Each structure stands twice: as structure tokens, then as C-alpha cells.
Coordinates of C-alpha atoms in Angstrom, one line a residue:
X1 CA 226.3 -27.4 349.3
X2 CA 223.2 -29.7 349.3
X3 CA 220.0 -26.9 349.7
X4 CA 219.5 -25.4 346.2
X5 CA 219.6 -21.8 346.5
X6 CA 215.9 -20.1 345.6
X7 CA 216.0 -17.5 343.3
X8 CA 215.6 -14.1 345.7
X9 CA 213.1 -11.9 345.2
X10 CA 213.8 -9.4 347.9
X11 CA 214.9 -6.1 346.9
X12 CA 217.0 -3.9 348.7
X13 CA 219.8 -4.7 351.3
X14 CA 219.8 -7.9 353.2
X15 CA 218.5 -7.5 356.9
X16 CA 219.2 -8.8 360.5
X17 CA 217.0 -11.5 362.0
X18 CA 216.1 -8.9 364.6
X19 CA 214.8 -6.9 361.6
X20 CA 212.8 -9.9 360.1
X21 CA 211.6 -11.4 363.6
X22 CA 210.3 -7.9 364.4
X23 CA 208.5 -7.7 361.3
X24 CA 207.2 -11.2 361.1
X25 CA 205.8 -11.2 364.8
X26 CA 202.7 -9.3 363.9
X27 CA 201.8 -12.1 361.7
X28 CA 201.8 -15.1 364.8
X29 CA 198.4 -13.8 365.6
X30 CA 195.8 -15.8 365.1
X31 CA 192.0 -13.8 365.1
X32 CA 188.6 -15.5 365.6
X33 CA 187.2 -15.3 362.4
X34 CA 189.4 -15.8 359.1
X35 CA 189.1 -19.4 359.4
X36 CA 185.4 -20.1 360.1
X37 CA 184.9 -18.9 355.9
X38 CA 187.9 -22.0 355.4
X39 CA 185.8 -24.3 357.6
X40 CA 182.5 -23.2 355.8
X41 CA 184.3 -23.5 352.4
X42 CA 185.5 -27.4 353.3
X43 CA 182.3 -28.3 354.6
X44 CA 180.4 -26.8 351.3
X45 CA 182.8 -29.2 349.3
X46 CA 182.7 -32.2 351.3
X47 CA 178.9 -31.9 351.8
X48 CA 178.5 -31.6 347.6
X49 CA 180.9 -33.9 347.5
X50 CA 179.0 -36.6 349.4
X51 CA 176.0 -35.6 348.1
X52 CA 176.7 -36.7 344.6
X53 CA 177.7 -40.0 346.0
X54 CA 174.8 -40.5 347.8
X55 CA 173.0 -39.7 344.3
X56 CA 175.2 -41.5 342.6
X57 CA 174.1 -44.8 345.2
X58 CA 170.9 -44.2 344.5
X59 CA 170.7 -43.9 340.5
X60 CA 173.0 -47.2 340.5
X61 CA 170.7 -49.3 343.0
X62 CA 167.4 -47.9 341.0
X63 CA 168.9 -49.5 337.9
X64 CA 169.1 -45.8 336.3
X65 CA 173.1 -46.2 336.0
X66 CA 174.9 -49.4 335.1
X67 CA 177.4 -51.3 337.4
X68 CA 180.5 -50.1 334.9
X69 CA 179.5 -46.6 335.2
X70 CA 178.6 -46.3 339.0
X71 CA 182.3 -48.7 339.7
X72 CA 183.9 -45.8 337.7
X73 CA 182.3 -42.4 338.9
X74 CA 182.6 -43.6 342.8
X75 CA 186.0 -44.2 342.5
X76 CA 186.3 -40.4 341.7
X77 CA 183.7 -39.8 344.3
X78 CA 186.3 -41.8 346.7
X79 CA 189.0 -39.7 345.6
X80 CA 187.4 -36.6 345.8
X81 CA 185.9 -37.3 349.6
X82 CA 189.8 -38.2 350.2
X83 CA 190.8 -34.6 349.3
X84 CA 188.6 -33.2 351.6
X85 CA 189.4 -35.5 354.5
X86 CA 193.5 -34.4 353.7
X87 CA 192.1 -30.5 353.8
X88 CA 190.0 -30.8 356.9
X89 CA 193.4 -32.5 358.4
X90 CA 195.6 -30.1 357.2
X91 CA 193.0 -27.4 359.3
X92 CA 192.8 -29.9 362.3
X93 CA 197.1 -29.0 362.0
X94 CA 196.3 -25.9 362.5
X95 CA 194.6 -26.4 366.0
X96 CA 197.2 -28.6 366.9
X97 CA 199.4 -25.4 367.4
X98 CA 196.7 -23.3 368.3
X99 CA 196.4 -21.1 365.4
X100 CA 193.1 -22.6 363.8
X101 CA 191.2 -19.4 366.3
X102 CA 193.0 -17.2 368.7
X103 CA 190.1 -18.0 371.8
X104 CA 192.0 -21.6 373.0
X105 CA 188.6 -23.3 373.6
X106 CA 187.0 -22.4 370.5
X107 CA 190.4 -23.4 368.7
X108 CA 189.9 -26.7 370.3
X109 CA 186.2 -27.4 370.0
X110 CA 186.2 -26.8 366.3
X111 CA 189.3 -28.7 365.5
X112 CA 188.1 -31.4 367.6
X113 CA 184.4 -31.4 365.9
X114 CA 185.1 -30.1 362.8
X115 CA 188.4 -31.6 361.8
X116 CA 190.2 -33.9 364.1
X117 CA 186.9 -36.2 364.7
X118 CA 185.4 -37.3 361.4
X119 CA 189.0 -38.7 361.1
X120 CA 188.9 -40.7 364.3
X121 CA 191.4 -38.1 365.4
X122 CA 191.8 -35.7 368.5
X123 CA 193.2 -32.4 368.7
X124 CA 195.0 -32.9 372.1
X125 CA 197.0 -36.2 371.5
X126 CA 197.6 -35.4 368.0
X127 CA 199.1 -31.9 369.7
X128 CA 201.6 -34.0 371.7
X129 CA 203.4 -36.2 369.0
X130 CA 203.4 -33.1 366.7
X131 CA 204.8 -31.0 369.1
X132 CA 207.7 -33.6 370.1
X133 CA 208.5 -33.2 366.3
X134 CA 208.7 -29.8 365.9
X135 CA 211.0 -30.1 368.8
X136 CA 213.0 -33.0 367.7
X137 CA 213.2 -32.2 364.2
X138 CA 214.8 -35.2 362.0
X139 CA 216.1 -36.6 364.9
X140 CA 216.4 -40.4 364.2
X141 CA 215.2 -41.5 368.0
X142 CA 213.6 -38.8 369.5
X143 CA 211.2 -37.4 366.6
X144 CA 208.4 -39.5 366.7
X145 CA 207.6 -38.6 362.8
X146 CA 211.3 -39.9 362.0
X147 CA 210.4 -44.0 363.1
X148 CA 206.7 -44.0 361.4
X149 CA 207.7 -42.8 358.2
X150 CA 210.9 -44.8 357.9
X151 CA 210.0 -47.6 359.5
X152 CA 211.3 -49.4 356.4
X153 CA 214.8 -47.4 355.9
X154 CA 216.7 -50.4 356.0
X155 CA 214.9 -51.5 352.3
X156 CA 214.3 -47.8 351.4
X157 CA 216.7 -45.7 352.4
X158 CA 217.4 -42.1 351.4
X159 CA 218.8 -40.9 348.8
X160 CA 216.4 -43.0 346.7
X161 CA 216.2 -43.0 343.1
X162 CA 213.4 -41.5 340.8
X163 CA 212.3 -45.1 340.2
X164 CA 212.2 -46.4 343.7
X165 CA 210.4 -43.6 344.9
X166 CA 208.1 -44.3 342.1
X167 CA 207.4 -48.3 343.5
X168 CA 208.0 -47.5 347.1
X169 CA 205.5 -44.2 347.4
X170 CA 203.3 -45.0 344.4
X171 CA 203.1 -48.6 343.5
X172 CA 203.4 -50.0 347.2
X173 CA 200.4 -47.9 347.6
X174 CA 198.3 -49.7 345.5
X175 CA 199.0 -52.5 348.3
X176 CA 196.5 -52.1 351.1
X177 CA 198.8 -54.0 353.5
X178 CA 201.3 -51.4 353.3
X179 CA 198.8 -47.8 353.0
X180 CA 197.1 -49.5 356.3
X181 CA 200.7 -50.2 358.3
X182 CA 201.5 -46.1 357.8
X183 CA 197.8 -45.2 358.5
X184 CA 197.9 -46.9 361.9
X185 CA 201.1 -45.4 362.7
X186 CA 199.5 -42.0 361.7
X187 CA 196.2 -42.6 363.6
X188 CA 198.5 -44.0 367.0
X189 CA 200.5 -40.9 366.3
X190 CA 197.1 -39.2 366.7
X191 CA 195.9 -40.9 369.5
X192 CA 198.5 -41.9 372.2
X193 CA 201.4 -39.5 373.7
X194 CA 204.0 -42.0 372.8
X195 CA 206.0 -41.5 376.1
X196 CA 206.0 -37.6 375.8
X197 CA 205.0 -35.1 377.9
X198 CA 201.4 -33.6 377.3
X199 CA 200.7 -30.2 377.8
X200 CA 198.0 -28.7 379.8
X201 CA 195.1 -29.0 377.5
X202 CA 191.7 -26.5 377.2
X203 CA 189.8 -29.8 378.3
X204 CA 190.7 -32.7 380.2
X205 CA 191.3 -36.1 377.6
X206 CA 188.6 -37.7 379.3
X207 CA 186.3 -35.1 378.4
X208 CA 187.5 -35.1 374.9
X209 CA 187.3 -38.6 374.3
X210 CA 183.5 -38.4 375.8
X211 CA 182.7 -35.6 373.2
X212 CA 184.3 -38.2 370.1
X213 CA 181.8 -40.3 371.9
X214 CA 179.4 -37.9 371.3
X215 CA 179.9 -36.6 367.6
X216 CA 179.8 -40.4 366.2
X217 CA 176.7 -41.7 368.2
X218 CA 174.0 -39.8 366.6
X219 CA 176.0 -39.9 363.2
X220 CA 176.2 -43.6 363.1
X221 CA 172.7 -43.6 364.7
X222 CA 171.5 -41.6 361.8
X223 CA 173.2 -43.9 359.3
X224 CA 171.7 -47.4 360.9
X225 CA 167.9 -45.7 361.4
X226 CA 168.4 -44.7 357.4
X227 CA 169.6 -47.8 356.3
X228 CA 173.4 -46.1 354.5
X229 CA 175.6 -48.7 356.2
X230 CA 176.8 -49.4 352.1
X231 CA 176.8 -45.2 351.7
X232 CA 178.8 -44.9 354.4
X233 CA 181.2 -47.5 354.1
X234 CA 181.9 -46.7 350.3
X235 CA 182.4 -43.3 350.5
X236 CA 183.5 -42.5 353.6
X237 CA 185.2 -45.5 355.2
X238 CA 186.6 -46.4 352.3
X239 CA 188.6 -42.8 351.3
X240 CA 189.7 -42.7 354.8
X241 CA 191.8 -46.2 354.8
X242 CA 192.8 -45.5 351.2
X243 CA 193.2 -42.4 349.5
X244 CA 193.2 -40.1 352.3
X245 CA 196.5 -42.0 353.4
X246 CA 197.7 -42.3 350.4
X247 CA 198.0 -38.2 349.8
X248 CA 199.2 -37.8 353.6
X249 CA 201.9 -40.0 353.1
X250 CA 203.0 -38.2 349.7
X251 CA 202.7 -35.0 351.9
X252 CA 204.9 -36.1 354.9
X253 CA 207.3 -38.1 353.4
X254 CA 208.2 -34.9 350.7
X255 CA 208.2 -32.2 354.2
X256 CA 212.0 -33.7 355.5
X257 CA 213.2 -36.8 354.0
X258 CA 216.9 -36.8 352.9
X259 CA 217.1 -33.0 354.0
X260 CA 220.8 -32.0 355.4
X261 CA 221.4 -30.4 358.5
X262 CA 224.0 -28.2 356.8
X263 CA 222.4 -25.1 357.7
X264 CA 219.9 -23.4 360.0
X265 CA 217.1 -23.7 357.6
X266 CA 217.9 -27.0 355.6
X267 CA 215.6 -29.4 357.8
X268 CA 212.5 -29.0 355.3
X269 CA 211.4 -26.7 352.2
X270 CA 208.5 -25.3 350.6
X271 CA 206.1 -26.8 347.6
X272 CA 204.8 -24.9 344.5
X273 CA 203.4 -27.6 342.6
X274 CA 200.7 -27.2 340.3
X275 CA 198.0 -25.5 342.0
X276 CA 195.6 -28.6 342.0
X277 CA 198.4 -30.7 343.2
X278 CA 198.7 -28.4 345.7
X279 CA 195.1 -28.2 346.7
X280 CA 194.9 -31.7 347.3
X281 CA 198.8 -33.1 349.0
X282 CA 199.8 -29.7 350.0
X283 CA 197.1 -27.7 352.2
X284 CA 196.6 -25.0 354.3
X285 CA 200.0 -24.1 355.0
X286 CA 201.4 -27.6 354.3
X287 CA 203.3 -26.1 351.0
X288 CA 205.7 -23.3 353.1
X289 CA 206.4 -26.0 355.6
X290 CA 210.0 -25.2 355.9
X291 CA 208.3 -21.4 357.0
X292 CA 206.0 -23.6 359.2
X293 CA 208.9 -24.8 360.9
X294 CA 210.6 -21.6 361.8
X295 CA 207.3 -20.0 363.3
X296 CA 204.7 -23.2 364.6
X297 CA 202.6 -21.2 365.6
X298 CA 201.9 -18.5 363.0
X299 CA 198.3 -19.4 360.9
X300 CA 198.6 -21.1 357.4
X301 CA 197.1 -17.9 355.5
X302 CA 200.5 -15.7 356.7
X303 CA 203.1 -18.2 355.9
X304 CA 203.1 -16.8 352.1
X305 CA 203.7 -13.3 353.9
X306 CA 206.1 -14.7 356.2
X307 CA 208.5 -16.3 353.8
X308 CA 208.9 -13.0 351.5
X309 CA 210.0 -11.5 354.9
X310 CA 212.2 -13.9 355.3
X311 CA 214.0 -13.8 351.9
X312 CA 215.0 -10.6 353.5
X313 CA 217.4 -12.5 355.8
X314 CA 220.2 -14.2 354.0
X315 CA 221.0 -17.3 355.4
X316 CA 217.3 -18.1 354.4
X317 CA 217.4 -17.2 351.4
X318 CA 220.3 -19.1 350.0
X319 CA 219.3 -22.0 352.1
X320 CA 216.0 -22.3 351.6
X321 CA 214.6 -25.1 348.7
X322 CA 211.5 -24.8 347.0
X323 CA 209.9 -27.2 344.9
X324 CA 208.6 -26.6 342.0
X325 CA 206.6 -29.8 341.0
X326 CA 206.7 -33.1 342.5
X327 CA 207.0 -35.9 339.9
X328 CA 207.7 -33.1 337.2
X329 CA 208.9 -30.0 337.1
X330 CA 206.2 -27.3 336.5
X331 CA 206.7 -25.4 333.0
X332 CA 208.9 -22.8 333.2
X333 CA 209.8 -22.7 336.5
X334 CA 213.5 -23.1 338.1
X335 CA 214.2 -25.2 341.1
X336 CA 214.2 -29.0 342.1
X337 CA 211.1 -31.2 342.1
X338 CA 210.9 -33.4 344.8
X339 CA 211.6 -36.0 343.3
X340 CA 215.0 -34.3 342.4
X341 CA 215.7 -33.6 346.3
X342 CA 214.8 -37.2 347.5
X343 CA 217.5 -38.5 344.8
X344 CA 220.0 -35.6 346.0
X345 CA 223.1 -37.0 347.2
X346 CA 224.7 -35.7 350.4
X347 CA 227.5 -36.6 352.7
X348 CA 227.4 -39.4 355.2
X349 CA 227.5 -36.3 358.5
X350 CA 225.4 -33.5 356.5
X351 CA 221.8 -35.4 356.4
X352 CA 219.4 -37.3 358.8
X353 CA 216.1 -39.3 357.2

């Protein structure tokens, strides 16, 4: 069997998936207000965040910090703007299925302005490539996530040893070349339908691509009239083509890679790494993604509720894998890393990419 069993932590008898599905429905609704404090809480970080840069800037170019220092502290500044362009993407997700608000147009307004934007992103055509692969999960041809990330299967293929995921996921990207060839496949992926079919959006594209339009004029207007072309390059620019990439493709490339289709709920798995490894590779939602996948639409900040439901139903229990680390294993706790599950040997029929 290929899935490593997770400890269960149900008590009592096992239940029926009528059982679970009636108990987990009341969690698929979305309300209007939890995530405007996650939005406020993101924007308080990213705006403290960018801040300090901009300080930063300044005490370097007024000779009050020396080159060495300033090349050291803005590279965490980079990093740490890259963790909250990851987070704000990991809410603009949660638009994408409708789940950021329950009210559709405020769902897509603020994953649009809020999220989806500052990342050269929009909701609605990022909504149609994710959509095609929640429906054609793992499927080689038809999931449009499947060709992006494995683009170079034939030199990496799964399985792949500890050490080549080490030069392939790490290493390589050290090597712009290669973090810019997945970013533009991730920004095309947000930003064309790929041949798919697009649902019937809150707002027509046209209109959405005029309000992109209108989110960056005044910001790069405000950024030319104050003379922050270097500020904005440096730390915003800069984490987005680097970084920010960089943790996405850790993310995506952990969610299904060399998972089996052995069983009904085999095609992903969950993430408890340590928590600030989770904060910044695994967010909102991202770290129960294998729950993600059996309800799209339920809101990131049930999924911890819905998976203890589900231990309550077998066949997800004993199938479902959770991580617990990703290079290491975290102290003391059982289970795989996933660094152990991309190595994980299966048969030739049991597994896709």
C-alpha cells in the first residue's frame, strides 16, 4: 500500500460518508466577515514589512548604514515581502473558489484588489485553470497544473531521491533562468483559460482587466511622482520574480507529485511542518490540501474541522498521508516528510506525476 496510514484520532465507531458529508456541509459556508480580520492582518504585515525597507533605503543612501549591512538586511526584507506575496496568494486561492466572502461580488472585488492584483494576477482567469485541476486531478493531459510543474519529467522524474530533490527544488532555484520559466507558467496559468471553459464570472474580463488597469496607474504614478523607482524594484519586484516563486513552487510541487491513485483519497495529503514553515510555503488552507480537494469550496479556516470529521470515515483515514516536516521530520512526531513521499516507490499503474 503506498499512502501511509495517519495515526486516527477519532474515537468511537467508524461512520458512513452520509454521516460525515452531513456533518461537514455546515462548514462549506462561507460568511462575509471572518476573512476581512485575515486581509487586515496580511496587510498590517506587508505594510510593516515594506516600511522597514523603505527605512532601511533611506538609512543606507544617507550614509547612516554601510553597503554590507543594507546588502544583508534587504535580502531578509526580500524574503520577508516574498512571504506575504505567498500569503496574500494563498487568500486570492480562496476567491478563486468563492470562499474568500459568501456575497460573489465582494468575493471578487477583494481577491481581485487585495490579492490577485499586486501579483499581476486576476481572480477570474486564475479561477478557470484552477478549476480544470480540481477537475482533472493528476491527470497527465488534461490537468493544466500536471504540464507546468513537470515540464521537465523527462530529467526529473518521480520518484526522485532525497538528493535530487535537494538540486532540482533547491539548488536550481538559485538559477533565475529556471525560477522565471515556472513563474511564467504560473502567471499564464493565471492569466489565460488555456483552452478551457470559463465560467460565468461576477464581472465581465474586460471590466476586470480595466480595474488591474486601474489599481496599478495611481500606484506606479505615486512611485514615479516620489522618485521610489529603486524602492520598488528592490523590494517588490524583486521578491515577486524570486522568492515568492521560489516558496510557491516548494508548495505546489509537495500538494501531488508521485501521489498513487490507489485509493479515493491518495491524490494529495496534508502538511504539519513546523509552524513557521508552515506560515510561509503552507498558507491559508494550503497545509490540509488533500481536505481542500475533497470539498473546493469549503473556506481555509474549516478545513482543520473538516479533516477530524473525516477521520470519522474510514477509507480516509487509513488513506490519508500527513506530513510531518518537509526536509526533516519534526521532533517527535510520526509520519513521512515530504521528502520521504517524493522518494516513495510505487508501481508502474498505481501513480501519476
Amino acid at each position: 500500500m503506498a499512502s501511509i496510514v495517519e495515526a486516527a484520532t477519532a474515537g468511537g465507531q467508524d461512520e458512513s460518508w452520509e454521516q460525515v458529508h452531513s456533518a461537514l456541509v455546515p462548514l462549506l459556508r462561507a460568511d462575509n466577515s471572518t476573512n476581512i480580520a485575515y486581509l487586515a492582518a496580511e496587510y498590517v504585515g506587508l505594510v510593516g514589512s515594506l516600511a522597514g525597507c523603505v527605512w532601511l533605503y533611506g538609512a543606507w543612501t544617507g550614509g547612516a548604514l554601510s553597503t554590507l549591512a543594507f546588502a544583508g538586511l534587504a535580502v531578509v526584507g526580500v524574503v520577508v515581502v516574498a512571504v506575504f506575496q505567498h500569503r496574500l496568494s494563498g487568500l486570492g486561492h480562496e476567491g478563486s473558489h468563492y470562499a474568500l466572502f459568501r456575497n460573489r461580488l465582494a468575493n471578487e472585488l477583494a481577491s481581485d484588489v487585495f490579492c490577485m492584483f499586486p501579483l499581476m494576477a486576476m481572480t477570474q482567469r486564475f479561477r478557470v485553470t484552477h478549476l480544470g485541476h480540481h477537475q482533472f486531478l493528476n491527470d497527465p493531459v488534461r490537468d493544466p497544473d500536471a504540464a507546468r510543474l513537470h515540464f521537465d519529467g523527462d530529467r526529473y522524474p518521480f520518484p526522485m531521491p532525497k538528493s535530487r530533490f535537494w538540486y532540482r527544488y533547491v539548488a536550481l532555484s538559485a538559477w533565475l533562468p529556471s525560477l522565471l520559466r515556472y513563474l511564467y507558467g504560473q502567471a499564464k496559468n493565471a492569466n489565460v483559460t488555456a483552452g478551457l471553459r470559463e465560467p460565468k464570472g461576477v464581472y465581465r474580463f474586460r471590466v476586470g482587466r480595466c480595474l488591474r488597469g486601474a489599481y496599478w496607474l495611481p500606484m506606479l504614478s505615486f512611485v514615479h511622482l516620489t522618485g521610489s523607482w529603486p524602492i520598488f524594484f528592490l523590494f517588490w519586484v524583486v521578491p515577486l520574480v524570486t522568492v515568492y516563486p521560489f516558496l510557491m513552487q516548494l508548495r505546489e510541487i509537495a500538494h501531488h507529485s508521485n501521489a498513487t491513485d490507489e485509493g479515493e483519497f491518495t491524490h494529495s495529503r496534508n502538511f504539519h511542518c513546523n509552524p513557521i514553515f508552515n506560515f510561509c510555503v503552507f498558507p491559508y488552507g494550503q497545509d490540509y490540501h488533500l481536505t481542500h480537494h475533497v470539498f473546493g469550496l469549503m473556506p481555509h479556516y474549516n478545513l482543520a474541522r473538516a479533516h477530524k470529521v473525516l477521520l470519522r470515515y474510514r477509507p480516509y483515514r487509513e488513506q490519508a498521508v500527513s506530513c510531518h516536516g518537509y526536509f526533516f521530520r519534526r521532533w517527535g512526531k510520526p509520519g513521512p516528510t515530504v521528502l520521504d513521499v517524493m522518494a516513495k516507490r510505487r508501481g508502474p499503474e498505481s501513480a501519476r506525476a
